[in-house]
Amino acid sequence: MMTISTVFQTFAMLKVEIYKNHRIEQTFINDTVPDFDGFALSKYFMPELILPVYSSRQCFNHCAFCTIPGATGGCYRKMPISRVFEIMCRLNEKYGTRVFSFVDETFEGKRMEQLADEINASGKTFFWHGETRFSPTLSTEVFNKIYQSGCRQIQFGLESYNQRVLDLMKKNTRVDWIDRNIHDCLNAGIPVHLFFMIGFPTETKEEALNTLAYTENVLNYSKQVCGVPYSTRGFTNFGLVMGSDVWNHPDKYGVSVMPKSQYEDLRLEVDYVSGTGLTLNEAKSLSDEHHIDFYMQEVINGSDTIDLPQRLHISVTHNFFRKLTTA
Ligand code: SF4
């Protein structure tokens, strides 16, 4: 297998010099109407056409585990909401699409509200979803307007339901905002998707279980109390990614970064040893265990078919079936 070091050795033998360009930060945002001509749009497995759009690039927060603030070419930049709405209308005219998937890293709550106002005032029938951060500016009234404008899912980067862990992550989120936003969003009829992780450095098993229990309660509340059956959650173990604040300053988070093997020089995630809290393997096991339990519950509840998560390792799949046959 050719590794980066052997590539460099080969270059050295060939007397090839490598220049590393300076990073150039972009401050503009491309606000041209996207062109989807040439794509076989009718061949996607969707009940009707869904097109991706964005209102901003990059992110204004700097979470300790995330590399997005250092990627996608520069600083956080956004286009006027009036232009975003215009782009949606142009795509609607050209491709007949009513459904839009916002791919912003973070679609600010205030700007979601502005978009909702534009759509509601226009009388257009659009449907959309996007990802945002918990915010004290989001209220019942705002979520109602957003629902009315056709928003049918909001994804939130929950990450943890423990204030201590959120603060260490530099998430700039408060647990009381989380409670209020989720309550108001579901009561407006908008399903939520909650992303979170297990085993952020120093996180204890009790803290991780608290987040897992909280998200289960949210899904039950969504379905049973609000009549919103489509809320979901997505989680995995914490991954220490090169370029994140944890990778740059492991001491601050009480972790030691393990050296990569010679075959892993292109891998962006690194193994680590944590001084306190869950170890990497404990976090992986807890995550796998709860994925399995979730699917077991589906089986026990009588679903005819179940989709196993793609990330299940073969040994976990084996355990799943073992558990299934003894249930
Ligand atoms: S995790 Fe989300 S909110 Fe945090 S820096 Fe990354 S994109 Fe921004």
Short mmCIF file of C-alpha atoms and ligand atoms in Angstrom, two decimals:
data_model
loop_
_atom_site.label_atom_id
_atom_site.label_comp_id
_atom_site.label_asym_id
_atom_site.label_seq_id
_atom_site.Cartn_x
_atom_site.Cartn_y
_atom_site.Cartn_z
CA MET A 1 0.00 0.00 0.00
CA MET A 2 1.32 3.43 -0.88
CA THR A 3 1.34 5.79 2.12
CA ILE A 4 1.87 9.55 2.17
CA SER A 5 5.46 9.00 3.42
CA THR A 6 6.24 6.71 0.48
CA VAL A 7 4.70 9.29 -1.87
CA PHE A 8 7.01 11.94 -0.38
CA GLN A 9 10.00 9.59 -0.69
CA THR A 10 9.12 9.00 -4.34
CA PHE A 11 8.83 12.75 -4.92
CA ALA A 12 12.20 13.26 -3.24
CA MET A 13 13.79 10.67 -5.55
CA LEU A 14 12.24 12.40 -8.55
CA LYS A 15 13.40 15.76 -7.16
CA VAL A 16 9.84 17.06 -7.21
CA GLU A 17 9.23 19.97 -4.84
CA ILE A 18 5.94 20.41 -3.07
CA TYR A 19 4.57 23.88 -2.30
CA LYS A 20 1.93 24.39 0.31
CA ASN A 21 -0.36 27.28 -0.60
CA HIS A 22 -1.45 29.82 1.98
CA ARG A 23 -5.00 29.52 3.05
CA ILE A 24 -7.15 32.17 1.39
CA GLU A 25 -10.26 33.13 3.28
CA GLN A 26 -13.38 33.75 1.27
CA THR A 27 -15.72 36.46 2.42
CA PHE A 28 -18.26 36.29 -0.37
CA ILE A 29 -21.13 33.90 -0.76
CA ASN A 30 -22.14 32.48 -4.10
CA ASP A 31 -25.73 33.58 -4.54
CA THR A 32 -26.34 32.43 -8.10
CA VAL A 33 -29.34 30.22 -8.70
CA PRO A 34 -28.08 26.61 -8.66
CA ASP A 35 -28.25 24.80 -11.97
CA PHE A 36 -29.41 21.18 -11.75
CA ASP A 37 -29.63 20.65 -15.51
CA GLY A 38 -28.03 17.37 -16.49
CA PHE A 39 -28.96 15.54 -13.30
CA ALA A 40 -31.41 12.68 -13.73
CA LEU A 41 -33.77 14.32 -11.24
CA SER A 42 -36.60 11.87 -11.87
CA LYS A 43 -34.42 8.92 -10.88
CA TYR A 44 -33.93 9.79 -7.21
CA PHE A 45 -35.92 7.63 -4.79
CA MET A 46 -38.20 10.38 -3.55
CA PRO A 47 -41.95 10.82 -3.69
CA GLU A 48 -41.32 14.20 -5.28
CA LEU A 49 -38.32 16.30 -6.22
CA ILE A 50 -36.31 17.77 -3.34
CA LEU A 51 -33.57 20.27 -4.17
CA PRO A 52 -30.72 21.41 -1.91
CA VAL A 53 -30.32 25.12 -1.19
CA TYR A 54 -28.33 27.18 1.29
CA SER A 55 -28.60 30.56 2.93
CA SER A 56 -25.16 30.66 4.54
CA ARG A 57 -21.75 29.00 4.46
CA GLN A 58 -19.58 28.01 7.40
CA CYS A 59 -20.61 28.41 11.04
CA PHE A 60 -20.34 31.22 13.57
CA ASN A 61 -19.73 28.96 16.57
CA HIS A 62 -16.52 27.09 17.38
CA CYS A 63 -17.46 23.83 19.05
CA ALA A 64 -14.42 22.04 20.43
CA PHE A 65 -15.00 18.79 18.49
CA CYS A 66 -15.92 20.32 15.13
CA THR A 67 -13.73 21.18 12.14
CA ILE A 68 -16.36 23.04 10.12
CA PRO A 69 -15.18 26.49 11.32
CA GLY A 70 -11.77 25.69 9.82
CA ALA A 71 -13.19 24.35 6.55
CA THR A 72 -15.37 25.53 3.65
CA GLY A 73 -13.06 28.40 2.80
CA GLY A 74 -13.14 31.09 5.41
CA CYS A 75 -15.53 32.92 7.65
CA TYR A 76 -19.24 32.64 8.29
CA ARG A 77 -21.13 34.40 5.51
CA LYS A 78 -24.79 34.61 4.65
CA MET A 79 -26.98 35.91 1.86
CA PRO A 80 -30.01 38.14 2.37
CA ILE A 81 -33.10 36.08 3.05
CA SER A 82 -34.92 37.90 0.24
CA ARG A 83 -32.34 36.39 -2.16
CA VAL A 84 -32.77 32.93 -0.63
CA PHE A 85 -36.50 33.14 -1.20
CA GLU A 86 -35.93 34.37 -4.77
CA ILE A 87 -33.69 31.35 -5.44
CA MET A 88 -36.40 29.01 -4.13
CA CYS A 89 -38.96 30.69 -6.42
CA ARG A 90 -36.65 30.41 -9.46
CA LEU A 91 -36.01 26.72 -8.77
CA ASN A 92 -39.74 26.21 -8.34
CA GLU A 93 -40.42 27.84 -11.72
CA LYS A 94 -37.68 25.93 -13.53
CA TYR A 95 -37.90 22.44 -11.99
CA GLY A 96 -41.37 22.50 -10.43
CA THR A 97 -39.95 21.66 -7.01
CA ARG A 98 -41.86 22.65 -3.87
CA VAL A 99 -39.56 20.87 -1.43
CA PHE A 100 -36.17 22.23 -0.33
CA SER A 101 -33.44 20.84 1.83
CA PHE A 102 -31.36 23.55 3.49
CA VAL A 103 -27.76 22.42 3.70
CA ASP A 104 -26.46 25.29 5.86
CA GLU A 105 -24.20 24.07 8.64
CA THR A 106 -26.34 26.26 10.89
CA PHE A 107 -29.44 28.01 9.65
CA GLU A 108 -29.80 30.75 12.27
CA GLY A 109 -33.17 30.79 14.03
CA LYS A 110 -33.72 34.47 13.32
CA ARG A 111 -33.14 33.88 9.62
CA MET A 112 -35.48 30.87 9.58
CA GLU A 113 -38.11 33.21 10.95
CA GLN A 114 -37.39 35.79 8.21
CA LEU A 115 -37.69 33.10 5.55
CA ALA A 116 -40.98 31.96 7.07
CA ASP A 117 -42.28 35.54 6.90
CA GLU A 118 -41.32 35.78 3.19
CA ILE A 119 -42.96 32.47 2.30
CA ASN A 120 -46.10 33.15 4.35
CA ALA A 121 -46.52 36.62 2.83
CA SER A 122 -46.14 35.20 -0.70
CA GLY A 123 -48.82 32.54 -0.28
CA LYS A 124 -46.50 29.96 -1.91
CA THR A 125 -46.80 26.31 -0.92
CA PHE A 126 -43.25 25.29 -0.13
CA PHE A 127 -41.87 22.60 2.18
CA TRP A 128 -38.41 22.67 3.70
CA HIS A 129 -36.14 21.50 6.46
CA GLY A 130 -32.86 22.70 7.92
CA GLU A 131 -30.36 22.43 10.74
CA THR A 132 -30.04 25.01 13.48
CA ARG A 133 -28.70 25.65 16.98
CA PHE A 134 -30.75 25.94 20.15
CA SER A 135 -31.43 29.58 20.76
CA PRO A 136 -33.24 31.83 23.24
CA THR A 137 -34.70 33.76 20.26
CA LEU A 138 -36.84 30.80 19.17
CA SER A 139 -40.32 30.92 20.68
CA THR A 140 -43.71 29.25 20.28
CA GLU A 141 -44.78 32.07 17.96
CA VAL A 142 -41.67 31.68 15.80
CA PHE A 143 -42.06 27.90 15.48
CA ASN A 144 -45.73 28.34 14.55
CA LYS A 145 -44.77 30.75 11.76
CA ILE A 146 -42.03 28.39 10.61
CA TYR A 147 -44.46 25.46 10.47
CA GLN A 148 -46.96 27.53 8.53
CA SER A 149 -44.24 28.31 5.97
CA GLY A 150 -43.80 24.59 5.27
CA CYS A 151 -40.95 23.61 7.58
CA ARG A 152 -41.36 19.89 8.26
CA GLN A 153 -38.20 19.03 10.20
CA ILE A 154 -35.57 20.87 12.21
CA GLN A 155 -32.29 19.19 13.01
CA PHE A 156 -30.57 20.31 16.21
CA GLY A 157 -26.98 19.66 17.25
CA LEU A 158 -27.85 18.61 20.80
CA GLU A 159 -24.49 16.87 21.42
CA SER A 160 -25.21 16.39 25.15
CA TYR A 161 -27.93 17.06 27.69
CA ASN A 162 -25.49 17.98 30.45
CA GLN A 163 -24.56 21.61 31.05
CA ARG A 164 -21.05 20.72 32.24
CA VAL A 165 -20.31 18.79 29.05
CA LEU A 166 -21.92 21.42 26.82
CA ASP A 167 -19.73 24.09 28.40
CA LEU A 168 -16.59 22.02 27.92
CA MET A 169 -17.59 21.48 24.28
CA LYS A 170 -17.86 25.28 23.89
CA LYS A 171 -21.33 24.68 22.54
CA ASN A 172 -22.69 28.02 23.83
CA THR A 173 -26.02 26.36 24.55
CA ARG A 174 -28.05 26.19 27.71
CA VAL A 175 -30.06 23.18 28.80
CA ASP A 176 -33.11 25.38 29.46
CA TRP A 177 -32.99 26.62 25.82
CA ILE A 178 -32.92 22.99 24.70
CA ASP A 179 -36.00 22.13 26.76
CA ARG A 180 -37.93 25.17 25.59
CA ASN A 181 -36.98 24.93 21.91
CA ILE A 182 -37.83 21.23 21.65
CA HIS A 183 -41.12 21.68 23.48
CA ASP A 184 -42.18 24.62 21.29
CA CYS A 185 -40.99 23.03 18.06
CA LEU A 186 -42.90 19.78 18.66
CA ASN A 187 -46.00 21.59 19.83
CA ALA A 188 -45.96 23.58 16.59
CA GLY A 189 -46.07 20.21 14.78
CA ILE A 190 -42.45 20.22 13.52
CA PRO A 191 -40.53 16.94 14.02
CA VAL A 192 -37.00 17.25 15.42
CA HIS A 193 -33.86 15.30 14.65
CA LEU A 194 -31.37 15.32 17.52
CA PHE A 195 -27.67 14.75 16.84
CA PHE A 196 -25.52 13.88 19.82
CA MET A 197 -22.38 12.03 20.77
CA ILE A 198 -21.30 9.66 23.49
CA GLY A 199 -17.97 9.93 25.26
CA PHE A 200 -16.83 13.51 24.76
CA PRO A 201 -13.63 13.74 26.85
CA THR A 202 -14.37 13.57 30.60
CA GLU A 203 -18.03 12.61 30.01
CA THR A 204 -19.07 9.99 32.55
CA LYS A 205 -21.29 7.01 31.86
CA GLU A 206 -24.05 8.62 33.95
CA GLU A 207 -23.90 11.77 31.84
CA ALA A 208 -24.02 9.78 28.61
CA LEU A 209 -26.98 7.74 29.89
CA ASN A 210 -28.71 10.97 30.86
CA THR A 211 -28.48 12.23 27.24
CA LEU A 212 -29.69 8.88 25.89
CA ALA A 213 -32.64 8.86 28.28
CA TYR A 214 -33.48 12.47 27.48
CA THR A 215 -33.60 11.84 23.74
CA GLU A 216 -35.77 8.73 24.24
CA ASN A 217 -38.16 10.86 26.28
CA VAL A 218 -38.23 13.49 23.54
CA LEU A 219 -39.10 10.89 20.88
CA ASN A 220 -41.86 9.47 23.07
CA TYR A 221 -43.19 12.94 23.88
CA SER A 222 -43.15 13.83 20.19
CA LYS A 223 -45.13 10.75 19.19
CA GLN A 224 -47.43 10.22 22.14
CA VAL A 225 -48.17 13.73 23.37
CA CYS A 226 -47.72 15.97 20.32
CA GLY A 227 -48.87 13.48 17.68
CA VAL A 228 -45.65 14.06 15.72
CA PRO A 229 -44.36 10.55 14.86
CA TYR A 230 -41.40 11.53 12.70
CA SER A 231 -38.91 12.81 15.29
CA THR A 232 -35.61 10.96 15.23
CA ARG A 233 -32.18 10.92 16.82
CA GLY A 234 -28.71 10.14 15.53
CA PHE A 235 -25.70 9.40 17.69
CA THR A 236 -22.33 7.75 17.74
CA ASN A 237 -19.24 7.80 19.91
CA PHE A 238 -17.13 10.96 20.03
CA GLY A 239 -14.53 11.04 17.27
CA LEU A 240 -11.36 13.05 17.82
CA VAL A 241 -10.87 14.75 14.48
CA MET A 242 -7.66 16.38 13.30
CA GLY A 243 -8.05 20.15 13.19
CA SER A 244 -10.60 20.35 16.02
CA ASP A 245 -9.86 22.24 19.23
CA VAL A 246 -9.59 18.94 21.12
CA TRP A 247 -6.93 17.80 18.67
CA ASN A 248 -5.08 21.14 18.85
CA HIS A 249 -5.20 21.35 22.66
CA PRO A 250 -5.62 17.80 24.01
CA ASP A 251 -4.34 18.84 27.47
CA LYS A 252 -7.29 21.17 27.96
CA TYR A 253 -9.61 18.17 27.56
CA GLY A 254 -7.52 15.66 29.50
CA VAL A 255 -6.79 13.41 26.52
CA SER A 256 -3.60 12.01 25.00
CA VAL A 257 -3.62 11.59 21.24
CA MET A 258 -2.28 8.21 20.09
CA PRO A 259 0.17 8.07 17.19
CA LYS A 260 -1.29 6.82 13.91
CA SER A 261 0.04 3.74 12.23
CA GLN A 262 1.86 4.12 8.92
CA TYR A 263 -1.26 2.88 7.10
CA GLU A 264 -3.49 5.53 8.61
CA ASP A 265 -1.81 8.69 7.37
CA LEU A 266 -4.89 9.73 5.40
CA ARG A 267 -7.29 9.02 8.27
CA LEU A 268 -8.69 12.24 9.74
CA GLU A 269 -9.83 10.73 13.01
CA VAL A 270 -7.27 9.78 15.65
CA ASP A 271 -7.41 7.38 18.58
CA TYR A 272 -6.96 8.83 22.04
CA VAL A 273 -6.69 7.94 25.69
CA SER A 274 -8.93 9.86 28.05
CA GLY A 275 -7.72 10.68 31.58
CA THR A 276 -11.22 10.67 33.08
CA GLY A 277 -14.70 9.67 31.99
CA LEU A 278 -15.57 7.06 29.39
CA THR A 279 -12.73 5.52 27.44
CA LEU A 280 -12.91 5.36 23.66
CA ASN A 281 -13.90 1.68 23.78
CA GLU A 282 -16.48 2.25 26.51
CA ALA A 283 -18.03 5.06 24.47
CA LYS A 284 -18.15 2.82 21.38
CA SER A 285 -19.75 -0.04 23.34
CA LEU A 286 -22.34 2.21 24.95
CA SER A 287 -23.23 3.67 21.56
CA ASP A 288 -23.51 0.22 19.92
CA GLU A 289 -25.50 -1.15 22.84
CA HIS A 290 -28.08 1.61 22.59
CA HIS A 291 -28.36 1.28 18.82
CA ILE A 292 -29.06 -2.39 19.34
CA ASP A 293 -31.56 -1.73 22.13
CA PHE A 294 -33.40 0.71 19.91
CA TYR A 295 -33.71 -1.87 17.13
CA MET A 296 -34.62 -4.58 19.62
CA GLN A 297 -37.47 -2.39 20.79
CA GLU A 298 -38.71 -2.14 17.19
CA VAL A 299 -38.72 -5.93 16.98
CA ILE A 300 -40.45 -6.32 20.32
CA ASN A 301 -43.03 -3.72 19.24
CA GLY A 302 -43.87 -5.96 16.31
CA SER A 303 -42.33 -4.25 13.28
CA ASP A 304 -42.15 -6.68 10.39
CA THR A 305 -38.86 -5.39 9.04
CA ILE A 306 -36.04 -3.46 10.59
CA ASP A 307 -33.14 -1.59 9.04
CA LEU A 308 -29.88 -2.30 10.80
CA PRO A 309 -27.67 0.77 11.12
CA GLN A 310 -24.93 0.66 8.49
CA ARG A 311 -22.17 1.39 10.98
CA LEU A 312 -22.71 -1.82 12.93
CA HIS A 313 -19.54 -3.81 13.11
CA ILE A 314 -19.91 -7.51 12.30
CA SER A 315 -19.35 -8.48 15.96
CA VAL A 316 -22.13 -6.12 17.00
CA THR A 317 -24.45 -7.56 14.35
CA HIS A 318 -23.64 -11.00 15.75
CA ASN A 319 -24.55 -9.80 19.27
CA PHE A 320 -27.72 -8.25 17.93
CA PHE A 321 -28.93 -11.53 16.46
CA ARG A 322 -27.85 -13.40 19.58
CA LYS A 323 -29.91 -10.99 21.68
CA LEU A 324 -32.78 -11.25 19.21
CA THR A 325 -32.96 -15.03 19.38
CA THR A 326 -32.92 -15.03 23.18
CA ALA A 327 -35.46 -12.18 23.54
S1 SF4 B 1 -20.99 21.55 15.62
FE1 SF4 B 1 -22.46 22.82 14.52
S2 SF4 B 1 -22.63 24.68 15.78
FE2 SF4 B 1 -20.75 23.67 16.39
S3 SF4 B 1 -19.13 24.58 15.13
FE3 SF4 B 1 -19.81 22.72 14.08
S4 SF4 B 1 -21.38 23.40 12.67
FE4 SF4 B 1 -21.09 25.05 14.16
#
